[in-house]
Amino acid sequence: MDNGGGRKVKVAAVQFACTDSPSDNLATAERLIREAHNKGANIILIQELFEGHYFCQAQREDFFKRAKPYKNNPTIQKMQEIAKELGVVLPVSFFEEANNAHYNSIAIIDADGTDLGLYRKSHIPDGPGYQEKYYFNPGDTGFKAFITKYAKIGVAICWDQWFPEAARAMAIQGAEILLYPTAIGSEPQDSGLDSCEHWKRVMQGHAGANLVPLVASNRIGTEIIKTEHGDSKITFYGNSFIAGPTGEIVAIANNKEESVLVVEFDLDQIKSQRHGWGVFRDRRPDLYKVLLTLDGQTEKPF
């Protein structure tokens, strides 16, 4: 949005505790989206898989019933209506069924309600409490930069946020803002492990390394899921935040309260800053072939 003197865009992160009722969670998301809009937000990020509890704590066949196809998805259609009414951009996270495949996906809804396309989560975690490989195929869309009314945005999902390659892939395609919907909290197998500060610092690094603002939206609350080994419990640590282009945190929520964060950025000023810093000028893609390997060897000894 050009308000004179630069393209000024307001981004928002919302944070809330999920019930296991899709209609209740959709109503909460809509209420917070409207609150963000009332604060002037143009691009509003909702947390990962917000339609229900984070079911990946357990490996249960019945949870596949939560998946829905991308086309004619009622949650996406509702968000399209809201986006068009308010004139806001909404990335919408959902559990996608595609024939016999399943994905952790996000649809990007532009400010006129147009569905700009789909991103499917590329990096799929598998550990106690976060058993996503049971449910999700690895995403096949590749990383994208979506051209919206207000900015060119890159959107990736939760575990993707730990990989600098993903952030850079979106940035070199021209993404001016990076957005990461998330569901992360305590570790069921180790009550002493708290990844919150690490989680924030990694994404602050993505913002600073690519000189772009970054928005992260996480859930709060404690969720208990029945598993084959008894109950599993995760307390989600919130701390949704917005970082500026040098990685500085400019707005942050706490670990317990429902929140709406809104920050304005001058994208033209940041573009000049990014170009002047020279990191994209001085990249050496010809030397990065090792990144295309798993073991660091570009020439195999066998």
PDB file of C-alpha atoms in Angstrom:
ATOM      1  CA  MET A   1       0.000   0.000   0.000  1.00  0.00           C
ATOM      2  CA  ASP A   2       1.607   3.269  -1.146  1.00  0.00           C
ATOM      3  CA  ASN A   3       0.845   5.970   1.394  1.00  0.00           C
ATOM      4  CA  GLY A   4       3.402   8.380   0.019  1.00  0.00           C
ATOM      5  CA  GLY A   5       7.089   8.080   0.777  1.00  0.00           C
ATOM      6  CA  GLY A   6       7.116   4.314   0.329  1.00  0.00           C
ATOM      7  CA  ARG A   7       5.044   1.147   0.247  1.00  0.00           C
ATOM      8  CA  LYS A   8       3.887   0.881   3.832  1.00  0.00           C
ATOM      9  CA  VAL A   9       2.315  -2.444   4.771  1.00  0.00           C
ATOM     10  CA  LYS A  10       0.931  -3.573   8.114  1.00  0.00           C
ATOM     11  CA  VAL A  11       1.418  -7.232   8.954  1.00  0.00           C
ATOM     12  CA  ALA A  12      -0.259  -9.138  11.776  1.00  0.00           C
ATOM     13  CA  ALA A  13       0.172 -12.363  13.726  1.00  0.00           C
ATOM     14  CA  VAL A  14      -2.722 -13.804  15.704  1.00  0.00           C
ATOM     15  CA  GLN A  15      -2.362 -16.290  18.553  1.00  0.00           C
ATOM     16  CA  PHE A  16      -5.010 -18.326  20.351  1.00  0.00           C
ATOM     17  CA  ALA A  17      -5.751 -21.596  22.130  1.00  0.00           C
ATOM     18  CA  CYS A  18      -7.538 -24.157  19.963  1.00  0.00           C
ATOM     19  CA  THR A  19     -10.444 -26.315  21.015  1.00  0.00           C
ATOM     20  CA  ASP A  20     -11.141 -29.470  19.015  1.00  0.00           C
ATOM     21  CA  SER A  21     -14.186 -27.898  17.373  1.00  0.00           C
ATOM     22  CA  PRO A  22     -13.491 -26.582  13.855  1.00  0.00           C
ATOM     23  CA  SER A  23     -16.466 -24.204  14.004  1.00  0.00           C
ATOM     24  CA  ASP A  24     -15.331 -22.720  17.308  1.00  0.00           C
ATOM     25  CA  ASN A  25     -11.764 -22.268  16.073  1.00  0.00           C
ATOM     26  CA  LEU A  26     -12.924 -20.734  12.814  1.00  0.00           C
ATOM     27  CA  ALA A  27     -15.045 -18.268  14.801  1.00  0.00           C
ATOM     28  CA  THR A  28     -12.054 -17.370  16.990  1.00  0.00           C
ATOM     29  CA  ALA A  29      -9.816 -16.918  13.967  1.00  0.00           C
ATOM     30  CA  GLU A  30     -12.398 -14.679  12.312  1.00  0.00           C
ATOM     31  CA  ARG A  31     -12.769 -12.557  15.458  1.00  0.00           C
ATOM     32  CA  LEU A  32      -9.002 -12.034  15.686  1.00  0.00           C
ATOM     33  CA  ILE A  33      -8.687 -11.357  11.960  1.00  0.00           C
ATOM     34  CA  ARG A  34     -11.303  -8.635  12.336  1.00  0.00           C
ATOM     35  CA  GLU A  35      -9.451  -7.219  15.331  1.00  0.00           C
ATOM     36  CA  ALA A  36      -6.219  -7.144  13.311  1.00  0.00           C
ATOM     37  CA  HIS A  37      -8.054  -5.461  10.431  1.00  0.00           C
ATOM     38  CA  ASN A  38      -9.426  -2.845  12.817  1.00  0.00           C
ATOM     39  CA  LYS A  39      -5.809  -2.119  13.768  1.00  0.00           C
ATOM     40  CA  GLY A  40      -5.000  -1.534  10.109  1.00  0.00           C
ATOM     41  CA  ALA A  41      -3.440  -4.895   9.201  1.00  0.00           C
ATOM     42  CA  ASN A  42      -3.148  -5.759   5.502  1.00  0.00           C
ATOM     43  CA  ILE A  43      -1.596  -9.243   5.771  1.00  0.00           C
ATOM     44  CA  ILE A  44      -2.767 -11.439   8.661  1.00  0.00           C
ATOM     45  CA  LEU A  45      -1.194 -14.751   9.678  1.00  0.00           C
ATOM     46  CA  ILE A  46      -3.159 -17.463  11.498  1.00  0.00           C
ATOM     47  CA  GLN A  47      -1.391 -20.343  13.249  1.00  0.00           C
ATOM     48  CA  GLU A  48      -0.763 -23.798  11.780  1.00  0.00           C
ATOM     49  CA  LEU A  49      -3.630 -26.344  11.582  1.00  0.00           C
ATOM     50  CA  PHE A  50      -5.879 -23.998  13.559  1.00  0.00           C
ATOM     51  CA  GLU A  51      -9.102 -25.941  12.853  1.00  0.00           C
ATOM     52  CA  GLY A  52      -8.513 -28.288  15.784  1.00  0.00           C
ATOM     53  CA  HIS A  53      -6.118 -29.735  18.305  1.00  0.00           C
ATOM     54  CA  TYR A  54      -2.638 -30.605  17.105  1.00  0.00           C
ATOM     55  CA  PHE A  55      -3.500 -34.239  16.410  1.00  0.00           C
ATOM     56  CA  CYS A  56       0.048 -35.300  15.446  1.00  0.00           C
ATOM     57  CA  GLN A  57       0.801 -36.187  19.076  1.00  0.00           C
ATOM     58  CA  ALA A  58      -0.655 -39.618  18.229  1.00  0.00           C
ATOM     59  CA  GLN A  59      -0.624 -42.065  15.337  1.00  0.00           C
ATOM     60  CA  ARG A  60      -4.336 -42.723  14.868  1.00  0.00           C
ATOM     61  CA  GLU A  61      -6.123 -43.815  11.707  1.00  0.00           C
ATOM     62  CA  ASP A  62      -9.297 -41.980  12.688  1.00  0.00           C
ATOM     63  CA  PHE A  63      -7.488 -38.633  12.534  1.00  0.00           C
ATOM     64  CA  PHE A  64      -7.191 -38.930   8.745  1.00  0.00           C
ATOM     65  CA  LYS A  65     -10.897 -38.054   8.716  1.00  0.00           C
ATOM     66  CA  ARG A  66      -9.849 -34.497   9.591  1.00  0.00           C
ATOM     67  CA  ALA A  67      -8.317 -34.030   6.143  1.00  0.00           C
ATOM     68  CA  LYS A  68     -10.241 -32.263   3.368  1.00  0.00           C
ATOM     69  CA  PRO A  69      -9.519 -31.638  -0.309  1.00  0.00           C
ATOM     70  CA  TYR A  70      -8.074 -28.307  -1.369  1.00  0.00           C
ATOM     71  CA  LYS A  71     -10.823 -27.513  -3.855  1.00  0.00           C
ATOM     72  CA  ASN A  72     -14.191 -26.498  -2.382  1.00  0.00           C
ATOM     73  CA  ASN A  73     -12.693 -26.599   1.097  1.00  0.00           C
ATOM     74  CA  PRO A  74     -15.256 -24.918   3.388  1.00  0.00           C
ATOM     75  CA  THR A  75     -12.657 -23.277   5.653  1.00  0.00           C
ATOM     76  CA  ILE A  76     -10.776 -21.822   2.695  1.00  0.00           C
ATOM     77  CA  GLN A  77     -14.044 -20.618   1.159  1.00  0.00           C
ATOM     78  CA  LYS A  78     -15.010 -18.895   4.410  1.00  0.00           C
ATOM     79  CA  MET A  79     -11.606 -17.218   4.595  1.00  0.00           C
ATOM     80  CA  GLN A  80     -11.995 -16.069   0.996  1.00  0.00           C
ATOM     81  CA  GLU A  81     -15.230 -14.336   1.977  1.00  0.00           C
ATOM     82  CA  ILE A  82     -13.553 -12.653   4.949  1.00  0.00           C
ATOM     83  CA  ALA A  83     -10.508 -11.605   2.915  1.00  0.00           C
ATOM     84  CA  LYS A  84     -12.708 -10.040   0.228  1.00  0.00           C
ATOM     85  CA  GLU A  85     -14.925  -8.252   2.749  1.00  0.00           C
ATOM     86  CA  LEU A  86     -12.010  -6.777   4.717  1.00  0.00           C
ATOM     87  CA  GLY A  87      -9.509  -6.369   1.880  1.00  0.00           C
ATOM     88  CA  VAL A  88      -6.822  -8.402   3.658  1.00  0.00           C
ATOM     89  CA  VAL A  89      -4.398 -11.156   2.660  1.00  0.00           C
ATOM     90  CA  LEU A  90      -4.896 -14.438   4.559  1.00  0.00           C
ATOM     91  CA  PRO A  91      -2.628 -17.505   4.403  1.00  0.00           C
ATOM     92  CA  VAL A  92      -4.912 -20.383   5.493  1.00  0.00           C
ATOM     93  CA  SER A  93      -3.394 -23.555   6.982  1.00  0.00           C
ATOM     94  CA  PHE A  94      -5.261 -26.858   6.579  1.00  0.00           C
ATOM     95  CA  PHE A  95      -4.898 -30.660   6.510  1.00  0.00           C
ATOM     96  CA  GLU A  96      -5.137 -31.544   2.820  1.00  0.00           C
ATOM     97  CA  GLU A  97      -6.379 -34.787   1.294  1.00  0.00           C
ATOM     98  CA  ALA A  98      -5.304 -35.291  -2.328  1.00  0.00           C
ATOM     99  CA  ASN A  99      -6.576 -38.689  -3.480  1.00  0.00           C
ATOM    100  CA  ASN A 100      -4.421 -41.109  -1.447  1.00  0.00           C
ATOM    101  CA  ALA A 101      -1.879 -38.489  -0.431  1.00  0.00           C
ATOM    102  CA  HIS A 102      -2.081 -36.094   2.519  1.00  0.00           C
ATOM    103  CA  TYR A 103      -0.288 -32.806   3.068  1.00  0.00           C
ATOM    104  CA  ASN A 104       0.175 -30.112   5.676  1.00  0.00           C
ATOM    105  CA  SER A 105      -0.803 -27.272   3.380  1.00  0.00           C
ATOM    106  CA  ILE A 106      -1.563 -23.574   3.195  1.00  0.00           C
ATOM    107  CA  ALA A 107      -3.693 -21.656   0.708  1.00  0.00           C
ATOM    108  CA  ILE A 108      -2.789 -18.030   0.048  1.00  0.00           C
ATOM    109  CA  ILE A 109      -5.878 -15.808  -0.186  1.00  0.00           C
ATOM    110  CA  ASP A 110      -5.437 -12.359  -1.709  1.00  0.00           C
ATOM    111  CA  ALA A 111      -7.227  -9.210  -0.575  1.00  0.00           C
ATOM    112  CA  ASP A 112      -9.993  -9.630  -3.174  1.00  0.00           C
ATOM    113  CA  GLY A 113     -10.705 -13.209  -2.072  1.00  0.00           C
ATOM    114  CA  THR A 114      -8.753 -14.800  -4.910  1.00  0.00           C
ATOM    115  CA  ASP A 115      -6.972 -18.055  -4.083  1.00  0.00           C
ATOM    116  CA  LEU A 116      -3.414 -17.468  -5.311  1.00  0.00           C
ATOM    117  CA  GLY A 117      -2.322 -21.068  -4.892  1.00  0.00           C
ATOM    118  CA  LEU A 118      -1.029 -23.675  -2.531  1.00  0.00           C
ATOM    119  CA  TYR A 119       2.134 -24.411  -0.588  1.00  0.00           C
ATOM    120  CA  ARG A 120       2.668 -27.880   0.900  1.00  0.00           C
ATOM    121  CA  LYS A 121       4.990 -28.258   3.892  1.00  0.00           C
ATOM    122  CA  SER A 122       8.355 -29.530   2.692  1.00  0.00           C
ATOM    123  CA  HIS A 123      10.108 -30.637   5.886  1.00  0.00           C
ATOM    124  CA  ILE A 124       8.069 -33.152   7.894  1.00  0.00           C
ATOM    125  CA  PRO A 125       9.135 -33.796  11.515  1.00  0.00           C
ATOM    126  CA  ASP A 126       8.936 -37.104  13.326  1.00  0.00           C
ATOM    127  CA  GLY A 127       9.550 -37.234  17.053  1.00  0.00           C
ATOM    128  CA  PRO A 128       7.688 -37.713  20.333  1.00  0.00           C
ATOM    129  CA  GLY A 129       4.609 -35.496  20.278  1.00  0.00           C
ATOM    130  CA  TYR A 130       5.243 -34.324  16.716  1.00  0.00           C
ATOM    131  CA  GLN A 131       4.645 -37.468  14.646  1.00  0.00           C
ATOM    132  CA  GLU A 132       3.812 -35.717  11.393  1.00  0.00           C
ATOM    133  CA  LYS A 133       5.378 -38.307   9.081  1.00  0.00           C
ATOM    134  CA  TYR A 134       2.489 -40.631   9.932  1.00  0.00           C
ATOM    135  CA  TYR A 135       0.007 -38.175   8.415  1.00  0.00           C
ATOM    136  CA  PHE A 136       1.764 -36.015   5.839  1.00  0.00           C
ATOM    137  CA  ASN A 137       3.561 -36.728   2.604  1.00  0.00           C
ATOM    138  CA  PRO A 138       6.563 -34.444   1.996  1.00  0.00           C
ATOM    139  CA  GLY A 139       5.370 -31.380   0.136  1.00  0.00           C
ATOM    140  CA  ASP A 140       5.906 -31.287  -3.633  1.00  0.00           C
ATOM    141  CA  THR A 141       5.170 -27.644  -4.463  1.00  0.00           C
ATOM    142  CA  GLY A 142       8.619 -26.267  -3.801  1.00  0.00           C
ATOM    143  CA  PHE A 143       9.107 -22.913  -2.112  1.00  0.00           C
ATOM    144  CA  LYS A 144       7.225 -19.995  -3.620  1.00  0.00           C
ATOM    145  CA  ALA A 145       6.842 -16.238  -3.497  1.00  0.00           C
ATOM    146  CA  PHE A 146       3.222 -15.169  -3.916  1.00  0.00           C
ATOM    147  CA  ILE A 147       2.342 -11.800  -5.428  1.00  0.00           C
ATOM    148  CA  THR A 148      -0.425 -10.301  -3.287  1.00  0.00           C
ATOM    149  CA  LYS A 149      -2.065  -6.887  -3.372  1.00  0.00           C
ATOM    150  CA  TYR A 150       0.260  -5.522  -0.702  1.00  0.00           C
ATOM    151  CA  ALA A 151       3.554  -7.402  -1.059  1.00  0.00           C
ATOM    152  CA  LYS A 152       5.300 -10.413  -2.488  1.00  0.00           C
ATOM    153  CA  ILE A 153       5.253 -12.936   0.355  1.00  0.00           C
ATOM    154  CA  GLY A 154       6.936 -16.239   1.133  1.00  0.00           C
ATOM    155  CA  VAL A 155       4.997 -18.669   3.307  1.00  0.00           C
ATOM    156  CA  ALA A 156       6.390 -21.859   4.844  1.00  0.00           C
ATOM    157  CA  ILE A 157       5.117 -24.013   7.702  1.00  0.00           C
ATOM    158  CA  CYS A 158       6.475 -24.754  11.191  1.00  0.00           C
ATOM    159  CA  TRP A 159       9.360 -27.254  10.844  1.00  0.00           C
ATOM    160  CA  ASP A 160      10.306 -25.473   7.597  1.00  0.00           C
ATOM    161  CA  GLN A 161      11.289 -22.535   9.785  1.00  0.00           C
ATOM    162  CA  TRP A 162      14.373 -24.369  11.045  1.00  0.00           C
ATOM    163  CA  PHE A 163      15.907 -24.539   7.546  1.00  0.00           C
ATOM    164  CA  PRO A 164      17.762 -21.466   6.241  1.00  0.00           C
ATOM    165  CA  GLU A 165      17.619 -22.918   2.727  1.00  0.00           C
ATOM    166  CA  ALA A 166      13.827 -22.494   2.704  1.00  0.00           C
ATOM    167  CA  ALA A 167      13.980 -18.842   3.760  1.00  0.00           C
ATOM    168  CA  ARG A 168      16.674 -18.078   1.197  1.00  0.00           C
ATOM    169  CA  ALA A 169      14.764 -19.899  -1.563  1.00  0.00           C
ATOM    170  CA  MET A 170      11.759 -17.651  -0.967  1.00  0.00           C
ATOM    171  CA  ALA A 171      13.858 -14.513  -0.650  1.00  0.00           C
ATOM    172  CA  ILE A 172      15.754 -15.024  -3.913  1.00  0.00           C
ATOM    173  CA  GLN A 173      12.370 -15.334  -5.651  1.00  0.00           C
ATOM    174  CA  GLY A 174      11.601 -11.842  -4.397  1.00  0.00           C
ATOM    175  CA  ALA A 175       9.665 -12.493  -1.189  1.00  0.00           C
ATOM    176  CA  GLU A 176       9.523  -9.210   0.729  1.00  0.00           C
ATOM    177  CA  ILE A 177       8.012 -10.742   3.896  1.00  0.00           C
ATOM    178  CA  LEU A 178       8.408 -14.265   5.291  1.00  0.00           C
ATOM    179  CA  LEU A 179       5.495 -15.864   7.161  1.00  0.00           C
ATOM    180  CA  TYR A 180       5.579 -19.034   9.277  1.00  0.00           C
ATOM    181  CA  PRO A 181       2.392 -20.494  10.816  1.00  0.00           C
ATOM    182  CA  THR A 182       3.413 -22.809  13.645  1.00  0.00           C
ATOM    183  CA  ALA A 183       2.348 -25.350  16.282  1.00  0.00           C
ATOM    184  CA  ILE A 184       5.193 -25.860  18.763  1.00  0.00           C
ATOM    185  CA  GLY A 185       5.508 -26.228  22.497  1.00  0.00           C
ATOM    186  CA  SER A 186       6.737 -28.590  25.171  1.00  0.00           C
ATOM    187  CA  GLU A 187       8.380 -31.933  24.466  1.00  0.00           C
ATOM    188  CA  PRO A 188       6.381 -34.866  25.911  1.00  0.00           C
ATOM    189  CA  GLN A 189       9.508 -37.011  26.323  1.00  0.00           C
ATOM    190  CA  ASP A 190      11.530 -34.306  28.151  1.00  0.00           C
ATOM    191  CA  SER A 191       9.811 -31.793  30.400  1.00  0.00           C
ATOM    192  CA  GLY A 192      13.101 -29.935  30.827  1.00  0.00           C
ATOM    193  CA  LEU A 193      13.523 -29.168  27.140  1.00  0.00           C
ATOM    194  CA  ASP A 194      12.304 -25.698  26.172  1.00  0.00           C
ATOM    195  CA  SER A 195      12.998 -24.750  22.552  1.00  0.00           C
ATOM    196  CA  CYS A 196      11.244 -21.369  22.638  1.00  0.00           C
ATOM    197  CA  GLU A 197      14.298 -19.090  22.622  1.00  0.00           C
ATOM    198  CA  HIS A 198      16.064 -21.265  20.045  1.00  0.00           C
ATOM    199  CA  TRP A 199      12.915 -21.202  17.878  1.00  0.00           C
ATOM    200  CA  LYS A 200      12.818 -17.416  17.905  1.00  0.00           C
ATOM    201  CA  ARG A 201      16.540 -16.934  17.281  1.00  0.00           C
ATOM    202  CA  VAL A 202      16.556 -19.201  14.221  1.00  0.00           C
ATOM    203  CA  MET A 203      13.806 -17.189  12.547  1.00  0.00           C
ATOM    204  CA  GLN A 204      15.356 -13.896  13.595  1.00  0.00           C
ATOM    205  CA  GLY A 205      18.406 -15.134  11.713  1.00  0.00           C
ATOM    206  CA  HIS A 206      16.306 -15.734   8.579  1.00  0.00           C
ATOM    207  CA  ALA A 207      14.976 -12.170   8.761  1.00  0.00           C
ATOM    208  CA  GLY A 208      18.451 -10.716   9.276  1.00  0.00           C
ATOM    209  CA  ALA A 209      20.216 -12.892   6.700  1.00  0.00           C
ATOM    210  CA  ASN A 210      17.686 -12.014   4.005  1.00  0.00           C
ATOM    211  CA  LEU A 211      16.896  -8.459   5.194  1.00  0.00           C
ATOM    212  CA  VAL A 212      13.146  -9.020   5.181  1.00  0.00           C
ATOM    213  CA  PRO A 213      10.475  -8.754   7.884  1.00  0.00           C
ATOM    214  CA  LEU A 214       9.254 -12.057   9.293  1.00  0.00           C
ATOM    215  CA  VAL A 215       5.967 -13.062  10.947  1.00  0.00           C
ATOM    216  CA  ALA A 216       5.545 -16.182  13.120  1.00  0.00           C
ATOM    217  CA  SER A 217       2.184 -17.274  14.534  1.00  0.00           C
ATOM    218  CA  ASN A 218       2.008 -20.030  17.178  1.00  0.00           C
ATOM    219  CA  ARG A 219      -0.803 -21.421  19.322  1.00  0.00           C
ATOM    220  CA  ILE A 220      -1.131 -21.423  23.115  1.00  0.00           C
ATOM    221  CA  GLY A 221      -2.809 -23.717  25.635  1.00  0.00           C
ATOM    222  CA  THR A 222      -2.389 -27.309  26.766  1.00  0.00           C
ATOM    223  CA  GLU A 223      -3.732 -30.093  24.558  1.00  0.00           C
ATOM    224  CA  ILE A 224      -4.100 -33.747  25.557  1.00  0.00           C
ATOM    225  CA  ILE A 225      -4.425 -36.410  22.863  1.00  0.00           C
ATOM    226  CA  LYS A 226      -5.168 -40.079  23.493  1.00  0.00           C
ATOM    227  CA  THR A 227      -2.485 -42.321  22.004  1.00  0.00           C
ATOM    228  CA  GLU A 228      -1.880 -46.073  21.877  1.00  0.00           C
ATOM    229  CA  HIS A 229       0.440 -45.599  24.877  1.00  0.00           C
ATOM    230  CA  GLY A 230      -1.888 -43.420  26.966  1.00  0.00           C
ATOM    231  CA  ASP A 231      -2.373 -39.671  27.033  1.00  0.00           C
ATOM    232  CA  SER A 232       0.142 -37.315  25.401  1.00  0.00           C
ATOM    233  CA  LYS A 233       0.263 -33.668  26.466  1.00  0.00           C
ATOM    234  CA  ILE A 234       1.812 -30.588  24.888  1.00  0.00           C
ATOM    235  CA  THR A 235       1.687 -27.062  26.294  1.00  0.00           C
ATOM    236  CA  PHE A 236       2.135 -24.735  23.337  1.00  0.00           C
ATOM    237  CA  TYR A 237       4.354 -21.795  24.149  1.00  0.00           C
ATOM    238  CA  GLY A 238       2.916 -19.042  21.968  1.00  0.00           C
ATOM    239  CA  ASN A 239       5.496 -16.248  21.723  1.00  0.00           C
ATOM    240  CA  SER A 240       4.183 -15.335  18.277  1.00  0.00           C
ATOM    241  CA  PHE A 241       6.327 -12.489  17.019  1.00  0.00           C
ATOM    242  CA  ILE A 242       7.151 -10.097  14.219  1.00  0.00           C
ATOM    243  CA  ALA A 243      10.787  -9.399  13.367  1.00  0.00           C
ATOM    244  CA  GLY A 244      12.245  -6.551  11.349  1.00  0.00           C
ATOM    245  CA  PRO A 245      14.768  -6.833   8.510  1.00  0.00           C
ATOM    246  CA  THR A 246      17.827  -6.991  10.744  1.00  0.00           C
ATOM    247  CA  GLY A 247      16.271  -9.765  12.837  1.00  0.00           C
ATOM    248  CA  GLU A 248      15.150  -7.470  15.637  1.00  0.00           C
ATOM    249  CA  ILE A 249      11.900  -8.462  17.366  1.00  0.00           C
ATOM    250  CA  VAL A 250       9.504  -5.532  17.063  1.00  0.00           C
ATOM    251  CA  ALA A 251       6.389  -7.184  18.541  1.00  0.00           C
ATOM    252  CA  ILE A 252       5.933 -10.348  20.589  1.00  0.00           C
ATOM    253  CA  ALA A 253       3.155 -12.153  22.445  1.00  0.00           C
ATOM    254  CA  ASN A 254       3.577 -14.050  25.691  1.00  0.00           C
ATOM    255  CA  ASN A 255       3.126 -17.782  26.273  1.00  0.00           C
ATOM    256  CA  LYS A 256      -0.377 -17.710  27.741  1.00  0.00           C
ATOM    257  CA  GLU A 257      -2.597 -14.983  26.293  1.00  0.00           C
ATOM    258  CA  GLU A 258      -4.601 -14.634  23.129  1.00  0.00           C
ATOM    259  CA  SER A 259      -2.918 -11.926  21.072  1.00  0.00           C
ATOM    260  CA  VAL A 260      -3.058  -9.806  17.948  1.00  0.00           C
ATOM    261  CA  LEU A 261       0.253  -8.245  16.911  1.00  0.00           C
ATOM    262  CA  VAL A 262       0.360  -5.550  14.225  1.00  0.00           C
ATOM    263  CA  VAL A 263       3.473  -3.820  12.848  1.00  0.00           C
ATOM    264  CA  GLU A 264       3.933  -1.481   9.891  1.00  0.00           C
ATOM    265  CA  PHE A 265       6.916  -1.766   7.539  1.00  0.00           C
ATOM    266  CA  ASP A 266       8.048   0.482   4.704  1.00  0.00           C
ATOM    267  CA  LEU A 267       8.890  -2.098   2.057  1.00  0.00           C
ATOM    268  CA  ASP A 268      10.573   0.389  -0.274  1.00  0.00           C
ATOM    269  CA  GLN A 269      12.899   1.558   2.485  1.00  0.00           C
ATOM    270  CA  ILE A 270      13.694  -2.050   3.386  1.00  0.00           C
ATOM    271  CA  LYS A 271      14.334  -2.850  -0.286  1.00  0.00           C
ATOM    272  CA  SER A 272      16.922  -0.084  -0.458  1.00  0.00           C
ATOM    273  CA  GLN A 273      18.493  -1.327   2.759  1.00  0.00           C
ATOM    274  CA  ARG A 274      18.596  -4.896   1.428  1.00  0.00           C
ATOM    275  CA  HIS A 275      20.194  -3.887  -1.854  1.00  0.00           C
ATOM    276  CA  GLY A 276      22.686  -1.625  -0.141  1.00  0.00           C
ATOM    277  CA  TRP A 277      23.834  -4.343   2.258  1.00  0.00           C
ATOM    278  CA  GLY A 278      25.033  -6.437  -0.677  1.00  0.00           C
ATOM    279  CA  VAL A 279      24.278  -9.976   0.465  1.00  0.00           C
ATOM    280  CA  PHE A 280      22.321 -10.770  -2.695  1.00  0.00           C
ATOM    281  CA  ARG A 281      24.902  -9.068  -4.886  1.00  0.00           C
ATOM    282  CA  ASP A 282      27.730 -11.140  -3.423  1.00  0.00           C
ATOM    283  CA  ARG A 283      26.085 -14.559  -3.402  1.00  0.00           C
ATOM    284  CA  ARG A 284      28.035 -17.364  -5.136  1.00  0.00           C
ATOM    285  CA  PRO A 285      25.494 -19.964  -6.304  1.00  0.00           C
ATOM    286  CA  ASP A 286      28.243 -21.696  -8.310  1.00  0.00           C
ATOM    287  CA  LEU A 287      29.899 -22.643  -5.000  1.00  0.00           C
ATOM    288  CA  TYR A 288      26.786 -23.943  -3.279  1.00  0.00           C
ATOM    289  CA  LYS A 289      26.418 -27.295  -5.059  1.00  0.00           C
ATOM    290  CA  VAL A 290      27.253 -29.051  -1.805  1.00  0.00           C
ATOM    291  CA  LEU A 291      23.837 -27.898  -0.547  1.00  0.00           C
ATOM    292  CA  LEU A 292      22.240 -30.247  -3.059  1.00  0.00           C
ATOM    293  CA  THR A 293      23.738 -33.250  -1.218  1.00  0.00           C
ATOM    294  CA  LEU A 294      22.880 -34.939   2.058  1.00  0.00           C
ATOM    295  CA  ASP A 295      26.396 -36.030   2.968  1.00  0.00           C
ATOM    296  CA  GLY A 296      28.377 -32.996   1.792  1.00  0.00           C
ATOM    297  CA  GLN A 297      30.105 -34.885  -0.999  1.00  0.00           C
ATOM    298  CA  THR A 298      29.571 -33.668  -4.544  1.00  0.00           C
ATOM    299  CA  GLU A 299      31.780 -36.404  -5.929  1.00  0.00           C
ATOM    300  CA  LYS A 300      30.911 -39.844  -4.634  1.00  0.00           C
ATOM    301  CA  PRO A 301      33.765 -42.223  -3.693  1.00  0.00           C
ATOM    302  CA  PHE A 302      31.850 -45.206  -5.073  1.00  0.00           C
TER     303      PHE A 302
END
